[in-house]
XYZ file of C-alpha atoms in Angstrom:
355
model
C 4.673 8.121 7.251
C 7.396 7.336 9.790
C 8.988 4.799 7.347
C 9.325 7.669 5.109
C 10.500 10.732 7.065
C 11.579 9.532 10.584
C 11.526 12.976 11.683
C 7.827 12.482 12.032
C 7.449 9.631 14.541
C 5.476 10.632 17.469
C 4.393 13.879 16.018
C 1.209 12.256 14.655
C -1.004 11.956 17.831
C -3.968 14.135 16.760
C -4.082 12.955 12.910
C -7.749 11.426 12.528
C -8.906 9.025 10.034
C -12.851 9.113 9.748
C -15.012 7.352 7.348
C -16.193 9.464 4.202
C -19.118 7.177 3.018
C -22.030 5.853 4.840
C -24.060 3.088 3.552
C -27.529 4.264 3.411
C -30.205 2.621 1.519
C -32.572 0.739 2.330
C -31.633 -2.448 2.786
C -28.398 -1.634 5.063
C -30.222 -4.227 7.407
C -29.650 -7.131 5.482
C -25.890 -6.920 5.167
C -23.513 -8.062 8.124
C -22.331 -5.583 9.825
C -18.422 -6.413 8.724
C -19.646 -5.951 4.868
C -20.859 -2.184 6.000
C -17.753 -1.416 8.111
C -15.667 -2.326 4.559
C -18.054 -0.166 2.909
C -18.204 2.952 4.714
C -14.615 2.927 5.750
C -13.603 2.637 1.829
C -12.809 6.537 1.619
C -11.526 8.298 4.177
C -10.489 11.839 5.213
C -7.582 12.567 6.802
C -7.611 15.619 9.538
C -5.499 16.966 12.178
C -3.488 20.029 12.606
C -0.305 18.017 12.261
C -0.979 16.823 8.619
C 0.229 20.415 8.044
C 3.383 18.684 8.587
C 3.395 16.353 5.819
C 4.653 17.877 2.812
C 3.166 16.556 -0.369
C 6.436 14.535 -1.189
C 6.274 12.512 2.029
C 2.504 11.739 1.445
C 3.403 10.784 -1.887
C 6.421 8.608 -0.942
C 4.080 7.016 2.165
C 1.193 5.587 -0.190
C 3.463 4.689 -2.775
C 4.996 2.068 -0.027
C 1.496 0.962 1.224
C -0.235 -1.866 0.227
C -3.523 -0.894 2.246
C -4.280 2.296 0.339
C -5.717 2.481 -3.623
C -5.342 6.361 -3.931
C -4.300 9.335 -1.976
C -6.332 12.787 -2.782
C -5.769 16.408 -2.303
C -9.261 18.060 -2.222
C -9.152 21.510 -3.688
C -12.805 22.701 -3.158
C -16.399 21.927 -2.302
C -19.642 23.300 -3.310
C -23.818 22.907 -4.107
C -23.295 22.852 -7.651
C -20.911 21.725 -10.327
C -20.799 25.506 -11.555
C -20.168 26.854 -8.237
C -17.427 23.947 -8.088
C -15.787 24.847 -11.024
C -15.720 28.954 -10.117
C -14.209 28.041 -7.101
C -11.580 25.767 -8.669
C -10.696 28.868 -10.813
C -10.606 31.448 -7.933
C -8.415 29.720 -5.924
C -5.712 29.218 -8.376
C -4.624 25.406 -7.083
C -4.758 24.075 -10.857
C -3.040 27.573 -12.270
C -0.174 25.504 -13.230
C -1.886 23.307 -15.426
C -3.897 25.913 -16.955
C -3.540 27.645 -20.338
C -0.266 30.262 -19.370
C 0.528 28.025 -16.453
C 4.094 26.202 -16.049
C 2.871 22.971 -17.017
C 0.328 23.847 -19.004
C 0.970 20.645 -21.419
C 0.323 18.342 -19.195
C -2.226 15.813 -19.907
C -4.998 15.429 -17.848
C -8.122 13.722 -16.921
C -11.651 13.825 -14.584
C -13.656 11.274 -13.498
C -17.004 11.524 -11.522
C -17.522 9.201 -8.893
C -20.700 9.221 -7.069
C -21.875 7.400 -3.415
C -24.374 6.696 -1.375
C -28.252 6.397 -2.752
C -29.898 7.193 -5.735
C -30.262 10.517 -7.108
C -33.847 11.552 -8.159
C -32.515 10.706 -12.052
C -31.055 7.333 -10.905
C -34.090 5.790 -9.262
C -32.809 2.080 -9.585
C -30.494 2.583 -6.390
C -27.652 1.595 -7.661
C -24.501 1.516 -5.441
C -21.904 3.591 -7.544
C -18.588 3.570 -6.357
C -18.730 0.219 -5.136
C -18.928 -2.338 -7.397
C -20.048 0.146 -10.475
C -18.926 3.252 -12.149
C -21.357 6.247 -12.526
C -22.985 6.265 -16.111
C -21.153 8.502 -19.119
C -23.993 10.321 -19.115
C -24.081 11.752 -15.607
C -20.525 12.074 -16.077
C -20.518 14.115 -18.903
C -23.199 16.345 -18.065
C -20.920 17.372 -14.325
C -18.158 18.005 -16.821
C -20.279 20.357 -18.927
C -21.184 22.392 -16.187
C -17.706 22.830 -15.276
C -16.890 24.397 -18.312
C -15.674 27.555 -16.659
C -13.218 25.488 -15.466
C -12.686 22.561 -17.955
C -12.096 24.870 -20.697
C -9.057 27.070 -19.065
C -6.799 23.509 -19.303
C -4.054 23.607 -22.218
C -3.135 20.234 -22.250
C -4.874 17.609 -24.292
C -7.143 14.855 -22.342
C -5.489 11.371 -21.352
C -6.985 9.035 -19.811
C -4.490 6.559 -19.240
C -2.166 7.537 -16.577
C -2.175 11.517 -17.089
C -0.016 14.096 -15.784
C -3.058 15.452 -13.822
C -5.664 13.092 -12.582
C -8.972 15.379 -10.768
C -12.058 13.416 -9.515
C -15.478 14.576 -8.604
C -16.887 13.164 -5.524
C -20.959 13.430 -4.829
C -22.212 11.722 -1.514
C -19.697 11.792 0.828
C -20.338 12.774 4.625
C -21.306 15.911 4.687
C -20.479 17.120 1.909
C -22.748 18.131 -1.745
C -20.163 17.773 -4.433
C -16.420 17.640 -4.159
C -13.330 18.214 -6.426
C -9.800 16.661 -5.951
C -6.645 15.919 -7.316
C -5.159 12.145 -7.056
C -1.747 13.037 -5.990
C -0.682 9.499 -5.189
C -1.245 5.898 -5.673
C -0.130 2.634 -3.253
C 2.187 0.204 -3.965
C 0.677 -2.380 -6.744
C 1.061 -5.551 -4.487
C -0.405 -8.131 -6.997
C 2.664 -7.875 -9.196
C 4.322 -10.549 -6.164
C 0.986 -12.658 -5.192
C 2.248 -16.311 -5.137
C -0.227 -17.339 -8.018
C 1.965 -14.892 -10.407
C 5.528 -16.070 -9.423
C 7.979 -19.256 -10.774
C 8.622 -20.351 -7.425
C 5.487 -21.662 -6.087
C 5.352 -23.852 -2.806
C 2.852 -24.562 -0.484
C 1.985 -22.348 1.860
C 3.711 -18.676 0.787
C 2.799 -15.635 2.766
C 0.041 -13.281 1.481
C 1.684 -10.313 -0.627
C 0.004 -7.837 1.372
C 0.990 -9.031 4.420
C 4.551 -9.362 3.343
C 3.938 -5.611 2.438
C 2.571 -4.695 5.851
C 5.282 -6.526 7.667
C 7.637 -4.429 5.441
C 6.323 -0.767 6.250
C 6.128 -2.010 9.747
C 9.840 -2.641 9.784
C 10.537 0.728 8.294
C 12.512 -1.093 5.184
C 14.929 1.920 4.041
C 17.403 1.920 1.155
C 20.723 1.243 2.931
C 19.258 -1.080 5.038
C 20.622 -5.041 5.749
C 17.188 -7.308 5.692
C 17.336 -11.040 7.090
C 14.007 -13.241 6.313
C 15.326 -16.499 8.659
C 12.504 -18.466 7.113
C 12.742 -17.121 3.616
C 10.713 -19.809 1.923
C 10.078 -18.200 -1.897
C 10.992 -14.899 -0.677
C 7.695 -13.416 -0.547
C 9.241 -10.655 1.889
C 12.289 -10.114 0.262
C 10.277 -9.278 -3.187
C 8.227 -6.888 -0.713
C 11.395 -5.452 0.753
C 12.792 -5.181 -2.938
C 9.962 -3.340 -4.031
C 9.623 -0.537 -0.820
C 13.424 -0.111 -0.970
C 15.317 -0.988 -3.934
C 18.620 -0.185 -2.481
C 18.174 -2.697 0.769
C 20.243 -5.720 0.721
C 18.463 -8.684 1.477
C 19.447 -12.189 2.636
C 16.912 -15.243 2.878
C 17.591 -18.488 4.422
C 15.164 -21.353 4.278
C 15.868 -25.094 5.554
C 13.976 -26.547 2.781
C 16.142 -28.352 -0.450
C 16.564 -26.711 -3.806
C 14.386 -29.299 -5.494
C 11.458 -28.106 -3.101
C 12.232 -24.109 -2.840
C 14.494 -23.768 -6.312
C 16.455 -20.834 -5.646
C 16.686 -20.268 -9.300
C 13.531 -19.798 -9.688
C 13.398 -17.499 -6.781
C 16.401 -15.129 -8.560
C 13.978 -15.311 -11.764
C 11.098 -13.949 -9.682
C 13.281 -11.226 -9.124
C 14.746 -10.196 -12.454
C 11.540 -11.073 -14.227
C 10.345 -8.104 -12.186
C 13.308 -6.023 -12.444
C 13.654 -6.083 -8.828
C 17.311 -6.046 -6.927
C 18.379 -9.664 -6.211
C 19.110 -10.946 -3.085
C 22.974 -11.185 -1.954
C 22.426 -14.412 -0.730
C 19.996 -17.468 -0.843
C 21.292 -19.672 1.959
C 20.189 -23.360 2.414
C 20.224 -24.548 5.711
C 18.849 -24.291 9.210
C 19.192 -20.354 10.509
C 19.315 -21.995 14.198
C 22.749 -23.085 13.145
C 25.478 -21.242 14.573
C 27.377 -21.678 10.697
C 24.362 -20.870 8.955
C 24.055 -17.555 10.800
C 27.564 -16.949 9.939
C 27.173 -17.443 6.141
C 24.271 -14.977 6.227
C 26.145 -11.932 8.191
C 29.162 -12.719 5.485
C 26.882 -12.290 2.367
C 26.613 -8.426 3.961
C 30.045 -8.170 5.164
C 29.893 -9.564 8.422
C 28.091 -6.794 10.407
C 24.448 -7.194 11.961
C 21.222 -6.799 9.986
C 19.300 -3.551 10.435
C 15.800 -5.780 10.007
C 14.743 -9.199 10.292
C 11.211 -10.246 9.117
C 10.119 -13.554 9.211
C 7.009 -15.599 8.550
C 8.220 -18.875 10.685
C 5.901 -21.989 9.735
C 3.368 -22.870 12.027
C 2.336 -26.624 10.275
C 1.951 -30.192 12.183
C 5.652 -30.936 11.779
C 5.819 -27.900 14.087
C 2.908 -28.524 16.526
C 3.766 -32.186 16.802
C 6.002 -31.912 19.871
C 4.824 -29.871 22.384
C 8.218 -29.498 24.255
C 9.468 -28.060 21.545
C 9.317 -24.200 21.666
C 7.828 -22.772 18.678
C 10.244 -21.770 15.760
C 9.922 -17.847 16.688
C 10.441 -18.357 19.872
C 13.610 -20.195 18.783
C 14.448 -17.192 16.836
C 14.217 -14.851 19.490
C 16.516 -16.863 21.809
C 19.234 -17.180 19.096
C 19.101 -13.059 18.228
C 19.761 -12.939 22.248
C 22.347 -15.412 22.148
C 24.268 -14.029 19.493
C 24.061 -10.544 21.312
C 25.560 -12.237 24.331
C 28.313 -14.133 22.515
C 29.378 -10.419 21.141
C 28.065 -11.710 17.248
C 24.778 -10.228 16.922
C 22.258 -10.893 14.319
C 20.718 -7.908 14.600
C 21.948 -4.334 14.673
C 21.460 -2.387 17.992
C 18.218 -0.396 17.395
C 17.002 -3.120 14.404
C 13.561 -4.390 13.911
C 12.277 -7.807 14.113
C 8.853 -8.392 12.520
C 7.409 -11.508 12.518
C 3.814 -12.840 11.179
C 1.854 -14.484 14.237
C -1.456 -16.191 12.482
């Protein structure tokens, strides 16, 4: 959230998380404990009387950047009954807009019923919905007929693809009966950069999620400078790309074109219509020059972020009076601070991945 409006960094200190699911059937003993913790920490509501200080734009912007979250939801009632759902839907007026007479009243839309926990009395086989299977079209269409007091009041025509208005019916959360919400945001599709999907391909490239994580952490903004020391195939860069299109980003990695093909790198890119990097540097980012090429290729001033994944192989364990290569890096961003060059910008982030 404080990647997205800075404004609220340290004003979060009472927003809760808590887990909306609970696995109980009957054979929750069988299952490790780390399989339930997934589980029941799938879906979770957020609470806290200073998430009245999100607005809906800055939620939306936040799980759009986040690689950790599937779906955000606004919940806009809860009741016994799908009828008594649906009444209370119309009374309080949240989907007005969308409704025949309302301001977007053409927008397509769409409901889904998803239910958790254990079998209902009609579903006797125990089947987990929700977590590896979708409730039946029957059961589905049946909550959607008993909304009809609602259902029926929506002018535009149904979509299921991608509508304009996406509402959900939850059944078997923690403590609650039946549940109706509005998806009013999705995270950040991080497959579309997993190493298995890109031209350049080398080893031992960081996780896609991770590189998203690292990103977020580092508050990645649009005007931003980013540095990636140990660029490799620019798994962070594409990240960095992707959260802020308008950063510019540098990589330098010490391996040869005919290993890391820079090339194919810049394809990666454009292939996804990301932004390209200003500058693909080959060389050692310990060297004094090397540094120097990479503050030129934003020109000449300190980066506002450097995130790097240094490598951690034999090559690099080998010598044991050799300090490690982000402890290296570290040294050199103090050096260069001394010498009055500095690598990065006063108040800058470093983020580094630690395995």
């Amino acid at each position: 959230l404080s990647a997205v409006s800075p404004d609220l960094e340290g004003k979060m200190e009472d927003l809760e998380f808590t887990n909306a699911l609970s696995y109980d059937f009957d054979d929750r003993d069988v299952h490790p404990e780390k399989e339930l913790l997934l589980y029941e920490s799938g879906l979770q509501f957020m609470t806290g009387s200073s998430a009245q200080l999100i607005s809906s734009q800055v939620l939306t912007q936040a799980a759009t950047r986040c690689s950790l979250i599937r779906a955000v939801y606004e919940i806009i009632c809860e009741a016994d009954t799908y009828k008594e759902l649906s009444e209370q839907a119309v009374e309080k007026g949240t989907l007005a807009d969308v409704m025949v007479g309302g301001v977007n009243q053409n927008d397509t839309w769409c409901v889904r019923l998803r239910q958790f926990g254990s079998a209902s009395a009609d579903s006797p086989s125990a089947v987990r919905y929700g977590k590896s299977k979708r409730s039946p079209l029957r059961l589905e269409r049946e909550a959607i007929s008993l909304m009809d007091p609602l259902f029926s009041r929506m002018g535009g025509r149904v979509k299921l693809e991608d509508p304009d208005c996406k509402l959900n019916i939850f059944e078997g959360m923690i403590g609650k009966q039946k549940i109706l919400a509005q998806t009013i945001a999705s995270g950040i599709k991080t497959s579309v950069i997993r190493p298995a999907s890109r031209i350049c391909i080398t080893n031992t490239p960081l996780c896609n999620v991770a590189a998203f994580c690292m990103g977020n952490i580092a508050q990645i903004q649009n005007d931003q400078t980013v540095l990636d020391p140990f660029a490799g195939s620019c798994t962070t860069l594409l990240a960095a790309a992707m959260l802020a299109p308008g950063c510019k980003t540098v990589g330098i990695e010490l391996a040869p074109n005919y290993t890391v093909n820079r090339d194919d790198i810049r394809r990666d890119f454009s292939s996804r219509q990301l932004t390209q990097p200003v500058a693909l540097i080959e060389g050692d980012s310990t060297c004094e020059k090397i540094r120097t090429e990479a503050r030129a290729a934003v020109g000449g001033g300190s980066f506002d972020v450097i995130i790097a994944d240094p490598p951690y192989g034999i090559r690099e364990r080998k010598d044991a009076q050799e300090p490690p290569p982000l402890v290296k890096l570290v040294s050199i961003i103090a050096r260069d601070y001394d010498t009055g060059t500095p690598l990065l910008a006063k108040n800058g982030r470093l983020v580094a991945f630690v395995p």
